[in-house]
Short mmCIF file of C-alpha atoms in Angstrom, two decimals:
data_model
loop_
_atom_site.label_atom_id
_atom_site.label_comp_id
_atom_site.label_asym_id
_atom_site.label_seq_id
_atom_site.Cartn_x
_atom_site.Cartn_y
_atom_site.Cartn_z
CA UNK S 7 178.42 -40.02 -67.55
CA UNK S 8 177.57 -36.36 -67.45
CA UNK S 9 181.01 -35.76 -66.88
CA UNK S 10 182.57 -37.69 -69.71
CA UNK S 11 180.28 -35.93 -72.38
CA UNK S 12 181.52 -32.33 -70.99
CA UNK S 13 185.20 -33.59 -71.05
CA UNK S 14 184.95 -35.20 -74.88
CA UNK S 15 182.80 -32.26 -76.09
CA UNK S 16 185.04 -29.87 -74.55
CA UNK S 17 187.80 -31.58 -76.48
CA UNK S 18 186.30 -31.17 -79.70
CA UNK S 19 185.94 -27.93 -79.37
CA UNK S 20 189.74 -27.75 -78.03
CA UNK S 21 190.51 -29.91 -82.03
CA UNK S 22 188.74 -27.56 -84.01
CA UNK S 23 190.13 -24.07 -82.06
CA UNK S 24 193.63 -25.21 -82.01
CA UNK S 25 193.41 -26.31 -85.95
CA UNK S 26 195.18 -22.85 -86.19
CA UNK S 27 197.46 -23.55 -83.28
CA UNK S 28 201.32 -23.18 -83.96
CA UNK S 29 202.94 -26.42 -82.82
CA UNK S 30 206.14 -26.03 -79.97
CA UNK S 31 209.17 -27.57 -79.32
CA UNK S 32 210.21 -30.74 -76.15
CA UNK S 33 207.23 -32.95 -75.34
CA UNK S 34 205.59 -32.16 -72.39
CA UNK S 35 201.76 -31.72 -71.51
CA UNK S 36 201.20 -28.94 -73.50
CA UNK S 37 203.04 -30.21 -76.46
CA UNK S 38 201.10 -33.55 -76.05
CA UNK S 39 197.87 -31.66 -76.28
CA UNK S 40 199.28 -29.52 -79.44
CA UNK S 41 200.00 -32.36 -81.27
CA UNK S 42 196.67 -34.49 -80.65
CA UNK S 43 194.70 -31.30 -81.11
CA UNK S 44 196.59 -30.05 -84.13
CA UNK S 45 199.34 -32.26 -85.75
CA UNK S 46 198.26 -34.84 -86.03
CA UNK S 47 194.44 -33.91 -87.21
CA UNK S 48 196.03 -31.68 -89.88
CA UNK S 49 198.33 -34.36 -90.99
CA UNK S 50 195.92 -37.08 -91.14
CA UNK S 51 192.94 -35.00 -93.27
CA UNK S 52 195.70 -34.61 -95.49
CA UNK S 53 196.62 -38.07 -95.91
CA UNK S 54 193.05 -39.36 -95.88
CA UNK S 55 192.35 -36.40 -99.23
CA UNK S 56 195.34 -38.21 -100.83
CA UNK S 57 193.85 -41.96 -100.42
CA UNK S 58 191.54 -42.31 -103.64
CA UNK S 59 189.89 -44.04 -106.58
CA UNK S 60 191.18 -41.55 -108.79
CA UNK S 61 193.67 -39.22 -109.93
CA UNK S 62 193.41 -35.54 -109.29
CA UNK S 63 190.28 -35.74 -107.56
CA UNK S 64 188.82 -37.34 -104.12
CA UNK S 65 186.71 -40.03 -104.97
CA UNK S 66 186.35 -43.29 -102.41
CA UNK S 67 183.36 -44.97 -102.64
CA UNK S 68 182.12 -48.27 -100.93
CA UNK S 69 184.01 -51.16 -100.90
CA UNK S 70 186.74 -49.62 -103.19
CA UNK S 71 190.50 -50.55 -102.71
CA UNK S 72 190.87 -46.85 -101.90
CA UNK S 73 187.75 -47.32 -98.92
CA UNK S 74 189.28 -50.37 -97.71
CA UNK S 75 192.62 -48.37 -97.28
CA UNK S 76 191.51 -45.52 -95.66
CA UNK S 77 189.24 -47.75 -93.35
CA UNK S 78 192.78 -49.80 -92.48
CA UNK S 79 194.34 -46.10 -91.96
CA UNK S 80 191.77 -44.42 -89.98
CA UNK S 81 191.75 -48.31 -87.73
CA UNK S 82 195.69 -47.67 -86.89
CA UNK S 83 195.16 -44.15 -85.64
CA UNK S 84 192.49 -45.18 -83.37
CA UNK S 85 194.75 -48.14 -82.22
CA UNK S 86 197.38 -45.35 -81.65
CA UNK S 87 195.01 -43.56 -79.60
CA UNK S 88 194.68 -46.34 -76.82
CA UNK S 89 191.74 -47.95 -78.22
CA UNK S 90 190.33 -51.38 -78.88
CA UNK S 91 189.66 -51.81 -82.83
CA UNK S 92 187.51 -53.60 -85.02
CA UNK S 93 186.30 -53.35 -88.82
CA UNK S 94 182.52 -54.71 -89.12
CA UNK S 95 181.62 -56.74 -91.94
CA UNK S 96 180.06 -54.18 -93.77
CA UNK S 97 182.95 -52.04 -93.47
CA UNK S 98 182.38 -49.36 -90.26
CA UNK S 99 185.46 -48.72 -88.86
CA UNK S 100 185.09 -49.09 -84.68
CA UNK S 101 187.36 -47.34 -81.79
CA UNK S 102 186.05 -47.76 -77.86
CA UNK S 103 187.59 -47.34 -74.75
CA UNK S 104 185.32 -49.24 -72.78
CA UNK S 105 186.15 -47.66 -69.69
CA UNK S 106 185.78 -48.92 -65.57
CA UNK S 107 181.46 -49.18 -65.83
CA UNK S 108 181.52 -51.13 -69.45
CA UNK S 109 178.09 -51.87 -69.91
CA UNK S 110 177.06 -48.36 -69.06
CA UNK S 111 175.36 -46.51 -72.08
CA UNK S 112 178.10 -44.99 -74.35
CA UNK S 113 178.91 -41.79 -75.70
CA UNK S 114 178.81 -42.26 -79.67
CA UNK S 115 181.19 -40.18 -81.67
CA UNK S 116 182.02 -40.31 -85.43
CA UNK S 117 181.12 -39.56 -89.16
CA UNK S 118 181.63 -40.59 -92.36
CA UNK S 119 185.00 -41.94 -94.59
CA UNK S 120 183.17 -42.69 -97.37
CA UNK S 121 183.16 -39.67 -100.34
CA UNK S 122 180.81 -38.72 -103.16
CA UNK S 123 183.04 -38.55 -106.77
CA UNK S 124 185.09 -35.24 -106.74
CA UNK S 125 184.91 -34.40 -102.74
CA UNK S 126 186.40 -32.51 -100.61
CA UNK S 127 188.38 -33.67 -98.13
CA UNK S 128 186.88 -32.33 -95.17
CA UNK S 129 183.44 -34.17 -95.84
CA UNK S 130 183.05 -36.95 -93.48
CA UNK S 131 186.89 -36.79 -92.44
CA UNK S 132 186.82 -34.04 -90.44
CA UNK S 133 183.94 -35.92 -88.07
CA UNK S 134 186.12 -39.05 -87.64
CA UNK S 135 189.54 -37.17 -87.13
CA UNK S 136 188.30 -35.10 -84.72
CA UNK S 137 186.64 -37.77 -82.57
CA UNK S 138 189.54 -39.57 -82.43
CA UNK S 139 192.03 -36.44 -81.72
CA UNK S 140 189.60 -35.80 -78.90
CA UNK S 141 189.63 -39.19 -77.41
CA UNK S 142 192.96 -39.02 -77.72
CA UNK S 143 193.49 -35.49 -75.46
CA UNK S 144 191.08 -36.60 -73.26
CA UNK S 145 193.07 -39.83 -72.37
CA UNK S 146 196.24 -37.22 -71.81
CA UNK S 147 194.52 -34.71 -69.92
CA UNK S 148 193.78 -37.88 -67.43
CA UNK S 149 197.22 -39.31 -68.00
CA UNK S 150 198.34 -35.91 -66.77
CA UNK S 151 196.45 -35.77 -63.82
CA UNK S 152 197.24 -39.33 -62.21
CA UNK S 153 201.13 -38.28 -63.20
CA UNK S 154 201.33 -40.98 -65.91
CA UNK S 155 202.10 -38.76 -68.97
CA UNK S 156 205.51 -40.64 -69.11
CA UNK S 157 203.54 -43.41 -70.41
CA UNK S 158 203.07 -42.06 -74.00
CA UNK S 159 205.35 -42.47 -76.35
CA UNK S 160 205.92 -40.66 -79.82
CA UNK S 161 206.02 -42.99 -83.04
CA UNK S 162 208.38 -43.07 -85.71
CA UNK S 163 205.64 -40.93 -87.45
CA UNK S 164 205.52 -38.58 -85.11
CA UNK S 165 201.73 -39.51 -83.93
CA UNK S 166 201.66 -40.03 -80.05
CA UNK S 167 200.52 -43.38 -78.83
CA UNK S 168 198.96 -44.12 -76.00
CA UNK S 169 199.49 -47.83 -74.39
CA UNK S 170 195.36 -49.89 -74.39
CA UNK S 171 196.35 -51.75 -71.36
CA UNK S 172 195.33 -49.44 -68.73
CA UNK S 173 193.19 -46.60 -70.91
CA UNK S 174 189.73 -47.95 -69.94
CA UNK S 175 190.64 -46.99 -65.95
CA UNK S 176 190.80 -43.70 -67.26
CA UNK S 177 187.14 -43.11 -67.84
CA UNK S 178 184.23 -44.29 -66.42
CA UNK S 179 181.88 -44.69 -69.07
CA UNK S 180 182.74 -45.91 -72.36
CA UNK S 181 183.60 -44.06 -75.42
CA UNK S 182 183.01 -45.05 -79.09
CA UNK S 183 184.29 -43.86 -81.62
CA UNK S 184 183.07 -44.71 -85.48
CA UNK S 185 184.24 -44.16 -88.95
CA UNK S 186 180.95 -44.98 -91.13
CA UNK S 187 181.23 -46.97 -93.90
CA UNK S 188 178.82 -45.36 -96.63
CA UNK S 189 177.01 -42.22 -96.35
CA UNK S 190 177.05 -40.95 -99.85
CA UNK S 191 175.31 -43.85 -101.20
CA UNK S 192 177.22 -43.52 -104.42
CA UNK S 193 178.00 -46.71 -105.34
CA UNK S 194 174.48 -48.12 -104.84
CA UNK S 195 172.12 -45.52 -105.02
CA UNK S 196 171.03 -46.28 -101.38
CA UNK S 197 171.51 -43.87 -97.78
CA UNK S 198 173.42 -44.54 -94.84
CA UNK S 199 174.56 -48.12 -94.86
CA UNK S 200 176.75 -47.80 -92.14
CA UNK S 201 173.90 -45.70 -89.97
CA UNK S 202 171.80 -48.17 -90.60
CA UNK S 203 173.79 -51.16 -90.17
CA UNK S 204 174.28 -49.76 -86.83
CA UNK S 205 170.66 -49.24 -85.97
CA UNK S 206 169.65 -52.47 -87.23
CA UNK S 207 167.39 -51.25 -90.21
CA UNK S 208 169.14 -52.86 -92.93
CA UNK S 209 166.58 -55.75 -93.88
CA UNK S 210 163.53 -53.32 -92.95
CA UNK S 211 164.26 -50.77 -95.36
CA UNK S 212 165.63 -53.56 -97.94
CA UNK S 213 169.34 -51.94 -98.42
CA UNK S 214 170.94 -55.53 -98.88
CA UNK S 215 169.50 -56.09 -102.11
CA UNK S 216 170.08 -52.58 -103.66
CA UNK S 217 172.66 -52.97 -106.51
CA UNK S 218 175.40 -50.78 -108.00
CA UNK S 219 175.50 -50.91 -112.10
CA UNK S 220 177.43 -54.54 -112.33
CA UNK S 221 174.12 -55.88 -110.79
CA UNK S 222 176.09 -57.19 -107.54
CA UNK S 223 173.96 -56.06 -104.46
CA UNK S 224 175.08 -54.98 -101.39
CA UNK S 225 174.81 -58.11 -99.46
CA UNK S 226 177.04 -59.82 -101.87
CA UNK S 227 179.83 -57.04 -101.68
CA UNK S 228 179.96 -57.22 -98.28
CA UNK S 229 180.36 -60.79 -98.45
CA UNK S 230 176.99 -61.53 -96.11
CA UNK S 231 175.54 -64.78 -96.10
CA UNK S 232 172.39 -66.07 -97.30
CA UNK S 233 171.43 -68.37 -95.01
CA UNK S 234 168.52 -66.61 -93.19
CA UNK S 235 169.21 -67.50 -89.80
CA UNK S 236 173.15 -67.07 -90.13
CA UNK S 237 172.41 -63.61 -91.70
CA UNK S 238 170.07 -62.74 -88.86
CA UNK S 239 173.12 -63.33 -86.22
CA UNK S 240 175.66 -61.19 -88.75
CA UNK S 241 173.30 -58.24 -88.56
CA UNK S 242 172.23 -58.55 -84.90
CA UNK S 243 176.19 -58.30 -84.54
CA UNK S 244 176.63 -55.37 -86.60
CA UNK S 245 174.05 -53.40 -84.80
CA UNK S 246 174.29 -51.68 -81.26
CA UNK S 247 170.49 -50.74 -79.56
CA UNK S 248 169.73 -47.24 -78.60
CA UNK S 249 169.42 -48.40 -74.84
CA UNK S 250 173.57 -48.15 -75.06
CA UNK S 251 173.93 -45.14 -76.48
CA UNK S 252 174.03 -41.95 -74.06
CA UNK S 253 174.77 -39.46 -76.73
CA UNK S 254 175.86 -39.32 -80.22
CA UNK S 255 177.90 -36.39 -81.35
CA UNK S 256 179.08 -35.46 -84.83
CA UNK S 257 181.43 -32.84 -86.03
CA UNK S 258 180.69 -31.73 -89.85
CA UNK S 259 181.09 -29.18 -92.38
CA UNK S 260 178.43 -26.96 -92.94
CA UNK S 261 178.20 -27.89 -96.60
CA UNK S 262 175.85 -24.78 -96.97
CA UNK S 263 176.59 -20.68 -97.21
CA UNK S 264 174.60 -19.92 -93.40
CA UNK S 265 177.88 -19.75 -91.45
CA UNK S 266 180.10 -18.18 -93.87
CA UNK S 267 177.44 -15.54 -94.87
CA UNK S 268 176.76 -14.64 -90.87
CA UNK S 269 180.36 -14.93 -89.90
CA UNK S 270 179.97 -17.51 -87.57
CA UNK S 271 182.84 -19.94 -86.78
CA UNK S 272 180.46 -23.10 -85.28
CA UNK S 273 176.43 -23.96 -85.10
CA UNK S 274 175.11 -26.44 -83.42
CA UNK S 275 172.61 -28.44 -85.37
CA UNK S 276 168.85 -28.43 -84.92
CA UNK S 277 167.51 -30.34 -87.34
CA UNK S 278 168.74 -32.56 -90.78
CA UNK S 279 167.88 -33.64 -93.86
CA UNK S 280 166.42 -37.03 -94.09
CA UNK S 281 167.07 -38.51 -97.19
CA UNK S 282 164.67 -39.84 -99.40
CA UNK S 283 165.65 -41.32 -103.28
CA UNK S 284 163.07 -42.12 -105.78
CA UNK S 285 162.68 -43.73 -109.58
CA UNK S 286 159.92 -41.56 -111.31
CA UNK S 287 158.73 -43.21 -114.72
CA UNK S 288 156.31 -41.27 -116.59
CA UNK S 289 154.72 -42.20 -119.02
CA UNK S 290 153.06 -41.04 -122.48
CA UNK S 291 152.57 -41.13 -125.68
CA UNK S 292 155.23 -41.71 -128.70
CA UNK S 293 155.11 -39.97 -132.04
CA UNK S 294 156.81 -38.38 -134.39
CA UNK S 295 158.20 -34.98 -133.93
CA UNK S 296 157.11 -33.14 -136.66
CA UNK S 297 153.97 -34.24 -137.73
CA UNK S 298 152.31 -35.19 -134.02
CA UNK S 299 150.43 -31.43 -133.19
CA UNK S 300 151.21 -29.97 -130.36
CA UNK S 301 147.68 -29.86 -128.93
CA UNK S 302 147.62 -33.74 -129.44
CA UNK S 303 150.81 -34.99 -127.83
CA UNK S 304 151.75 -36.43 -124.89
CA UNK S 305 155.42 -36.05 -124.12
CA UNK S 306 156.70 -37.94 -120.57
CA UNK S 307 159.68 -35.37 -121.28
CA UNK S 308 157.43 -32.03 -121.00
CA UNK S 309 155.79 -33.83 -118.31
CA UNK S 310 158.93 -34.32 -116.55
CA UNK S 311 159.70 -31.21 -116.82
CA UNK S 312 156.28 -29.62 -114.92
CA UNK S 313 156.94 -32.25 -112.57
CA UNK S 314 160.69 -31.12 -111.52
CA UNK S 315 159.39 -27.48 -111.60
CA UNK S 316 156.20 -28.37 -109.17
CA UNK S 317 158.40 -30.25 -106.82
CA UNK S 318 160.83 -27.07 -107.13
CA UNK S 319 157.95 -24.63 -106.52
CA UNK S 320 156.88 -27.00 -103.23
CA UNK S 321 160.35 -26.97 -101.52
CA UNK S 322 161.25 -23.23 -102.50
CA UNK S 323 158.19 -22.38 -100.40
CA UNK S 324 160.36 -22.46 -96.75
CA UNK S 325 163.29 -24.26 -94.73
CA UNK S 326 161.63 -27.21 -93.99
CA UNK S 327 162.57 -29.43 -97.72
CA UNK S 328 164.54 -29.84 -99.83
CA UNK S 329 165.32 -30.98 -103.47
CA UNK S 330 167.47 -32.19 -106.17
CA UNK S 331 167.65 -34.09 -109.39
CA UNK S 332 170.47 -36.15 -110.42
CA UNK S 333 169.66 -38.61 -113.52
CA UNK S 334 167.24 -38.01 -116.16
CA UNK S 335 166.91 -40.64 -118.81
CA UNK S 336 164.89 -40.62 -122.03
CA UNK S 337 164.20 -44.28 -123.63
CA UNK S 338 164.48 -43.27 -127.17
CA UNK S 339 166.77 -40.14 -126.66
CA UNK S 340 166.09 -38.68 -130.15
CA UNK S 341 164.93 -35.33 -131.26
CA UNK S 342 162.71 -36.74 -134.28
CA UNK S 343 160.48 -38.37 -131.40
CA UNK S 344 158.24 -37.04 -129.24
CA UNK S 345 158.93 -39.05 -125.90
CA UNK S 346 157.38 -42.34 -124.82
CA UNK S 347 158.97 -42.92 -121.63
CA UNK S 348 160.89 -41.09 -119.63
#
């Protein structure tokens, strides 16, 4: 197992250094590895930054037709890569190579498809195109040694494919790959759905019924029944239990200036933010604006205010939080009224 996990995480590496690879000419080993390292990785985050909601800007969001094609993209270039495929009901897109020991703990491998609205392209993408460029040089480099290289074949598209019927005798332990469904939580205000669908913490953290502005919640997007029992089994299929993961590994942007201002190509994550997304209503008093003194008011909006700056003040204090504030709403939005609700 040991083994496998040094070989795949060697091959990431081996994606992200030979991103600035030049590509060479008749196929052969090295040309194999070129093109699943570079190539094709380069070629697909392009193609995946063209697949969107919206014109001009990156914007795929759960359940979209634009999500639903990438997911059917990203599931043909893991079937390219040897593997066997599946899309989940709530939309996580699945590559494994189940490999000679099947039921042996697996190494996890994957990110995010999903976008927030006007994205960059290598959010998310880059984790899932890299896991599957790596699986994909790994099954070469053993194709190569047991002198079977002749077995891959080049598509019309010029991505390499590698036969399924004989991949999983080319690893002992098995290796999953996973495109996560929803990360951003855009659509419905909620975190990880496809992280938690896959840890089985949907119903304890009550994601199903979160809903996006039509009212429809996610259980009825994702087309989940409501029979209690039947839902139970739908679930319980979605999810796989820690016992059979080995590892989990993640490739990802930084997202944040540390690298760029130390000059550092690659950091290995210690820590990461757990989300947390909360409704404040505060309350006060309403009156009019010009004749309500100062010294006798009591405006939710003011209040708001001290309350964004104290939460501010608490997570400027050192590296452990974080903060942010992305709707404010006023009930009666009018500047002849000192503020009710907010």
């Amino acid at each position: 197992m040991r083994g496998t996990i040094q070989l795949l995480a060697t091959c990431l590496l081996g994606v992200l250094v030979l991103f600035a690879a030049p590509a060479c000419g008749d196929m052969s080993f090295e040309e194999a590895v070129k093109r699943a390292t570079f190539v094709e990785p380069n070629a697909h985050l392009q193609l995946l930054g063209e697949i969107s909601d919206t014109e001009g800007s990156l914007a795929r969001t759960f359940f979209s037709p634009a999500h639903k094609k990438a997911a059917a993209q990203i599931l043909a270039w893991m079937e390219e890569a040897g593997m066997e495929t599946w899309i989940d009901v709530i939309g996580n897109v699945h590559g494994r190579i189940n490999g000679t020991e099947r039921d042996a703990q697996a190494v996890l491998v994957g990110s995010h498809y999903d976008t927030v609205l006007d994205a960059g392209k290598y959010d998310g993408n880059l984790g899932v195109i890299t896991a599957i460029a790596a699986v994909k040089t790994l099954l070469i480099m053993q194709l190569e040694e047991r002198g079977r290289l002749s077995e891959v074949s080049v598509a019309e598209s010029g991505n390499i494919v590698i036969p399924s019927e004989s991949v999983n005798e080319l690893l002992k332990s098995p290796v999953h790959v996973i495109g996560f469904t929803d990360e951003e939580g855009v659509r419905f205000q909620s975190t990880f759905l496809g992280s938690r669908a896959l840890a089985g913490s949907l119903v304890k953290y009550n994601m199903l019924a979160a809903k996006d502005k039509t009212g429809m919640t996610v259980a009825e997007a994702a087309d989940l029944p409501t029979n209690p029992e039947e839902l139970s089994r739908v679930l319980d299929e979605l999810s796989m239990p820690a016992d059979k993961i080995q590892e989990y590994i993640e490739v990802h942007i930084e997202q944040g200036p540390v690298l760029e201002r130390d000059n550092l190509p690659l950091g290995i994550v210690s820590t990461i933010a757990g989300q947390s997304r909360l409704w404040l209503t505060i309350d006060g008093t309403q009156g009019h604006a010009g004749t309500v003194p100062m010294k006798g008011r009591a405006d939710s909006l003011t209040a708001a205010a001290d309350v964004i700056l104290h939460i501010e003040h608490f997570c400027g204090g050192g590296p452990d939080f974080v903060s942010s504030y992305f709707n404010i709403y006023c009930y009666q939005a009018s500047s002849r009224i000192v503020q009710e609700e907010f």
